[in-house]
XYZ file of C-alpha atoms in Angstrom:
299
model
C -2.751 5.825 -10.396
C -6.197 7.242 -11.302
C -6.635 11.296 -10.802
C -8.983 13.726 -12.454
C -12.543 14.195 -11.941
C -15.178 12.149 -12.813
C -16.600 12.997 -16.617
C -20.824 13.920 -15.899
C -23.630 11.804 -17.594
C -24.248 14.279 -19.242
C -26.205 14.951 -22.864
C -22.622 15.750 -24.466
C -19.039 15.521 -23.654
C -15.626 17.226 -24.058
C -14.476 14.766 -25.926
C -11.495 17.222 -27.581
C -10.715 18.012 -23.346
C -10.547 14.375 -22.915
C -8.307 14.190 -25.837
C -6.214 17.028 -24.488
C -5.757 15.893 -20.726
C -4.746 12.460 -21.840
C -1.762 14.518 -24.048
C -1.251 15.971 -21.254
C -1.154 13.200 -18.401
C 1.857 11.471 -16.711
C 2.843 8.097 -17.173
C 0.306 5.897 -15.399
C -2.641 8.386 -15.073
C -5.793 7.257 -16.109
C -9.313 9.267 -16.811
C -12.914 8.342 -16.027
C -15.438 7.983 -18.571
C -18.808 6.758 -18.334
C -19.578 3.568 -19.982
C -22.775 4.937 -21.680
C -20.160 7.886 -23.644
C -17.955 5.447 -25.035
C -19.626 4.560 -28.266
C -19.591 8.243 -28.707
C -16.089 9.198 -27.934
C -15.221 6.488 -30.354
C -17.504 7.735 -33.152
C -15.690 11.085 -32.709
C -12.120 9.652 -32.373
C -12.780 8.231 -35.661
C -13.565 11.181 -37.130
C -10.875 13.101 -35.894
C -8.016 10.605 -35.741
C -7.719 11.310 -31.881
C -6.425 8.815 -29.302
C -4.135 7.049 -31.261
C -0.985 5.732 -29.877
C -0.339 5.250 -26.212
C -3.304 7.723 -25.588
C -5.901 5.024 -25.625
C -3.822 2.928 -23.040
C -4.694 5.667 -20.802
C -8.706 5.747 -20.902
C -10.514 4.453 -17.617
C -13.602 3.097 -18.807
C -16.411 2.664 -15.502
C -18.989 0.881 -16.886
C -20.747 1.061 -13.366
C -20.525 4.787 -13.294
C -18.705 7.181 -11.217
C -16.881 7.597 -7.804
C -19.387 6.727 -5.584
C -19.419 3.011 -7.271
C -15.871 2.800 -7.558
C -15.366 3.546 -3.644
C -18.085 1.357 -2.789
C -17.015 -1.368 -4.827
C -13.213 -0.999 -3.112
C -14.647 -1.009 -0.272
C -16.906 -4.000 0.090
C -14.133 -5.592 -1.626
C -11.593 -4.881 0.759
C -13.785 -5.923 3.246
C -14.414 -9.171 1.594
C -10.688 -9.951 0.480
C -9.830 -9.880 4.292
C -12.751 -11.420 6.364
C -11.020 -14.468 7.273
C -8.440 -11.718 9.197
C -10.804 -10.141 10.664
C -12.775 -13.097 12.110
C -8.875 -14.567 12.871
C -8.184 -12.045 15.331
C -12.030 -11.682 16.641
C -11.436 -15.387 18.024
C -7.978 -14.531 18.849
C -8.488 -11.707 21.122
C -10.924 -13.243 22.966
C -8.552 -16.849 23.477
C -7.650 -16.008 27.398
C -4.680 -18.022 26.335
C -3.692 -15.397 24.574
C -4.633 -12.479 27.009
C -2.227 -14.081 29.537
C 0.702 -15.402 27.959
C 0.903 -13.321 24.693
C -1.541 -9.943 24.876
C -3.616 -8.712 22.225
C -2.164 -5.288 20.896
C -1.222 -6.698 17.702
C -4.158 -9.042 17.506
C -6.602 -6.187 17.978
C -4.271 -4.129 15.506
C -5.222 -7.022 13.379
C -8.908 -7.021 13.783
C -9.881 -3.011 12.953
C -6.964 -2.873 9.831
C -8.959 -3.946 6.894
C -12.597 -1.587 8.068
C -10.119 1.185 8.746
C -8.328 0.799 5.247
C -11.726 0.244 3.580
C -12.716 3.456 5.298
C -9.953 5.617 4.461
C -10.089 3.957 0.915
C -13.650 5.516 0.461
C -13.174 8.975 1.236
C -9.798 9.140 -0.239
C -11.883 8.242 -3.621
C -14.529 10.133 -2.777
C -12.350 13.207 -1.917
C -10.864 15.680 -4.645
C -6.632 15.433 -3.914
C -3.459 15.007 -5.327
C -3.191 11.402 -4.671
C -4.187 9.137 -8.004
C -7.021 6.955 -7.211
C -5.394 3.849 -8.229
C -2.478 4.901 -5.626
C -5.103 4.631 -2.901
C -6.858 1.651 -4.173
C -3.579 -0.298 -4.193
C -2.826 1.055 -0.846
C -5.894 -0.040 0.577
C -5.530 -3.835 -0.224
C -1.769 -3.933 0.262
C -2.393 -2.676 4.211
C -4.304 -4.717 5.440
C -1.742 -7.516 3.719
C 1.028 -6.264 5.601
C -0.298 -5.437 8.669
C -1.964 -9.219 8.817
C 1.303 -11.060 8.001
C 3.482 -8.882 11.271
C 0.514 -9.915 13.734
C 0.800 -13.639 12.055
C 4.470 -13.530 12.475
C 4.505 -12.424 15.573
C 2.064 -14.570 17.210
C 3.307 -17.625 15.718
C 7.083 -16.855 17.131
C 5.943 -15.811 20.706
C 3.174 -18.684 20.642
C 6.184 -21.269 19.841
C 8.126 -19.877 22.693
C 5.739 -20.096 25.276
C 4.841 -23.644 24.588
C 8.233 -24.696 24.691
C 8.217 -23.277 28.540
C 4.540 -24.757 29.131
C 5.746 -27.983 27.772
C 9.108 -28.226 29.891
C 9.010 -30.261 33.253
C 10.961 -27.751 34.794
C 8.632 -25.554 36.502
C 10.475 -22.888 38.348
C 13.114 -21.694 36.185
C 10.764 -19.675 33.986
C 9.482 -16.494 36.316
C 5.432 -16.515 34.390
C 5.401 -20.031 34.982
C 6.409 -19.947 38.553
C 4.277 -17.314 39.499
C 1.478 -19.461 38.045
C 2.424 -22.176 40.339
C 2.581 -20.360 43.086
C -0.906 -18.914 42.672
C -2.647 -22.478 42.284
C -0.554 -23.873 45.028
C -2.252 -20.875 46.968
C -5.666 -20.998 45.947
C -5.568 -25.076 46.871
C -4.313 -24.116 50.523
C -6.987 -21.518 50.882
C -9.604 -24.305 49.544
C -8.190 -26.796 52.006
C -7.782 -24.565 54.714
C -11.492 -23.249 54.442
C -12.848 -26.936 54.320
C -15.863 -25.291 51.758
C -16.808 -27.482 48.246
C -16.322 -24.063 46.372
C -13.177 -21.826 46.735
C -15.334 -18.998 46.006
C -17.337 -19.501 49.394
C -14.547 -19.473 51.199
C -14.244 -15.844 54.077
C -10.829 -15.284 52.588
C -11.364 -15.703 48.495
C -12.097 -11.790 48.585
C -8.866 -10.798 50.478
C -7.003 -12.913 48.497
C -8.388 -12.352 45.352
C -6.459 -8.758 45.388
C -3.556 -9.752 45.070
C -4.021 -13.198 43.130
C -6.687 -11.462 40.628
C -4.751 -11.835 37.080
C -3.890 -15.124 37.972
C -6.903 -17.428 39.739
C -8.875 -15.723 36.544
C -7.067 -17.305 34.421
C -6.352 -20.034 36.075
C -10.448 -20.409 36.627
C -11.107 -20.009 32.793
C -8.011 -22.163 31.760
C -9.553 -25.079 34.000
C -13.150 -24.560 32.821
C -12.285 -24.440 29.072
C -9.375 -26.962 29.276
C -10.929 -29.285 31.148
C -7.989 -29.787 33.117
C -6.800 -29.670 37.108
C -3.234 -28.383 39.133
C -0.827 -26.022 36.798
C 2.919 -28.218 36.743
C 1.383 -31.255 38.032
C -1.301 -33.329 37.514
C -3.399 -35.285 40.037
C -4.998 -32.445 42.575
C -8.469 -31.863 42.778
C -9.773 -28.848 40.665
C -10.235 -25.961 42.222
C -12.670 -24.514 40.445
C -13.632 -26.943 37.149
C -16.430 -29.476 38.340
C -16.574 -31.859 35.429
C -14.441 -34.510 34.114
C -10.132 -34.116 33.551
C -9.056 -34.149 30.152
C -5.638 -33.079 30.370
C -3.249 -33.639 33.146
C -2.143 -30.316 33.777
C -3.562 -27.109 32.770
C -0.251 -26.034 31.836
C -0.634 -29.073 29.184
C -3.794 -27.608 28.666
C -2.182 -24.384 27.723
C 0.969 -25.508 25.778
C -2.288 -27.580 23.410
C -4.161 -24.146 22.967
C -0.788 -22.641 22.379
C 0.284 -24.685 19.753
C -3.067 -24.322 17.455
C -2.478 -20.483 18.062
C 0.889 -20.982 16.704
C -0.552 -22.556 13.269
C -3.363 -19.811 13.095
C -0.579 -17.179 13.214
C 1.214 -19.535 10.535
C -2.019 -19.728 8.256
C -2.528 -15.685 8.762
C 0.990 -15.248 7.463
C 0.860 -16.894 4.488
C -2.842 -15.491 3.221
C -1.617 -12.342 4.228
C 1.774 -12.914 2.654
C -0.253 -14.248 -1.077
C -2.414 -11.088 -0.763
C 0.496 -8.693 -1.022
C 1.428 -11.199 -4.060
C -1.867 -10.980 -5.615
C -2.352 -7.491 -5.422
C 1.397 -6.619 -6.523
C 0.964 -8.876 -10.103
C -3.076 -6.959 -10.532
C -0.775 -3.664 -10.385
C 2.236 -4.286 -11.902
C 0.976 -6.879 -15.295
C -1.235 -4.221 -16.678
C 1.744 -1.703 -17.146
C 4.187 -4.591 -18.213
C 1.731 -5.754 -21.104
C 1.415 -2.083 -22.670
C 4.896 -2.049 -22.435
C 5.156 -5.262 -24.260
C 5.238 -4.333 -28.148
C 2.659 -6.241 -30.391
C 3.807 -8.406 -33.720
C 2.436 -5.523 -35.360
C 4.116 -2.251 -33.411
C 7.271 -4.279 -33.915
C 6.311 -4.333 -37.791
């Protein structure tokens, strides 16, 4: 971790305090020091035989300057490191694919993780506490990791079951699927019923609309953006798409958008899953090469 205050730019500095606290420190602490003291502090360790040993191993040199850099530098860099999740679950949560069959808790959970970790990564730097800085650094990239590869997992699994029901013939065994039916089969009766080109014109859309709401909307955008007419079967007229058929169902048209949702949540997993990697190894190979005796300690 990283603790202590930041050393001041200033004209001199403690270098026999710096000396001290690093005697003093726990395993793993490190101290701040300006880039513009160090040829100084190593003129005076020089002269005064200081910081030999595993003292040096423990000097933070910020050649950028102080706090404010390194939490701005985190930061940005979170933000950065975990874009593609962000803009992931921005198209995600907006897929009405998704909305229906799948909801968007963990999608949205998936969306605000890596602002809100580079946001509580900032002010725990720029805040005086117990915690070492490196502690929240580390926490800060690993969060985001984790959080990205349960909403992966979990919309890849519940994406893969869906579309096997979307993708089955059988169309009343499974109780969203019926209910889906039912609503188109009920929206095409009022249609015919009414006699009128658009469903929407017809006296009774607004009446039945109540209690059909969830369902003719998303039946209405799955036929607009899927190009495609009925729910189980193919061959009615669309009810409210007016351009050409691609698929023969929209519950084809469905099981298709449900199957690239599927790899997305496969793709999220594994960046997210090589991020935790990443970050682990920039952590933990540091504090295994110290460790590591040179040819010449093992003289």
């Amino acid at each position: 971790g990283v603790t202590g205050p930041l050393f001041p730019r200033a004209p001199s500095v403690d270098f026999a305090g710096v000396a001290g606290r690093l005697e003093n420190m726990r395993e793993g602490e490190q101290v701040f020091l300006p880039a513009q003291d160090v040829p100084r502090l190593q003129d005076w360790a020089d002269e005064t035989k200081e910081f030999e040993g595993q003292a040096t191993a423990q000097l933070q040199v910020l050649p950028w300057g102080g706090a404010p850099h390194v939490a701005a530098a985190a930061t940005l860099t979170i933000l950065a490191c975990y874009s593609y999740t962000t803009v992931i679950c921005a198209d995600l949560v907006q897929d009405i694919t998704v909305q229906y069959w799948l909801g968007t808790s963990s999608v949205i959970a998936g969306f605000v993780i890596a602002p809100f970790a580079a946001a509580v990564t900032f002010c725990g730097i720029m805040m005086r506490n117990p915690v070492p800085k490196l502690a929240i650094i580390i926490a800060g990239f690993v969060t985001p990791a984790v959080v990205g590869a349960v909403v992966g997992y979990s919309m890849a699994v519940q994406a893969s079951a869906v579309r096997v029901v979307l993708s089955s013939n059988d169309c009343f065994s499974f109780t969203e699927k019926r209910q889906l039916e039912v609503a188109w089969r009920t929206a095409d009766k009022l249609k015919t019923d009414c006699g009128t080109t658009a469903l929407e014109d017809c006296p009774e859309y607004g009446t039945a609309l109540t209690s059909y709401e969830r369902d003719w909307t998303y039946l209405r955008r799955l036929e607009q953006s899927g190009m495609c007419t009925g729910f189980c079967d193919s061959g009615a007229a669309p009810l409210w798409y007016r351009g050409p058929v691609v698929h023969e169902s929209c519950s084809a048209a469905a099981s298709s958008s449900l199957k690239t949702v599927e790899r997305i949540g496969q793709q999220l997993e594994m960046f997210s899953v090589l991020a935790i990697l990443v970050v682990v190894l920039a952590a933990v190979l540091p504090r295994l090469r110290r460790k590591i005796p040179t040819p010449a300690e093992e003289d």
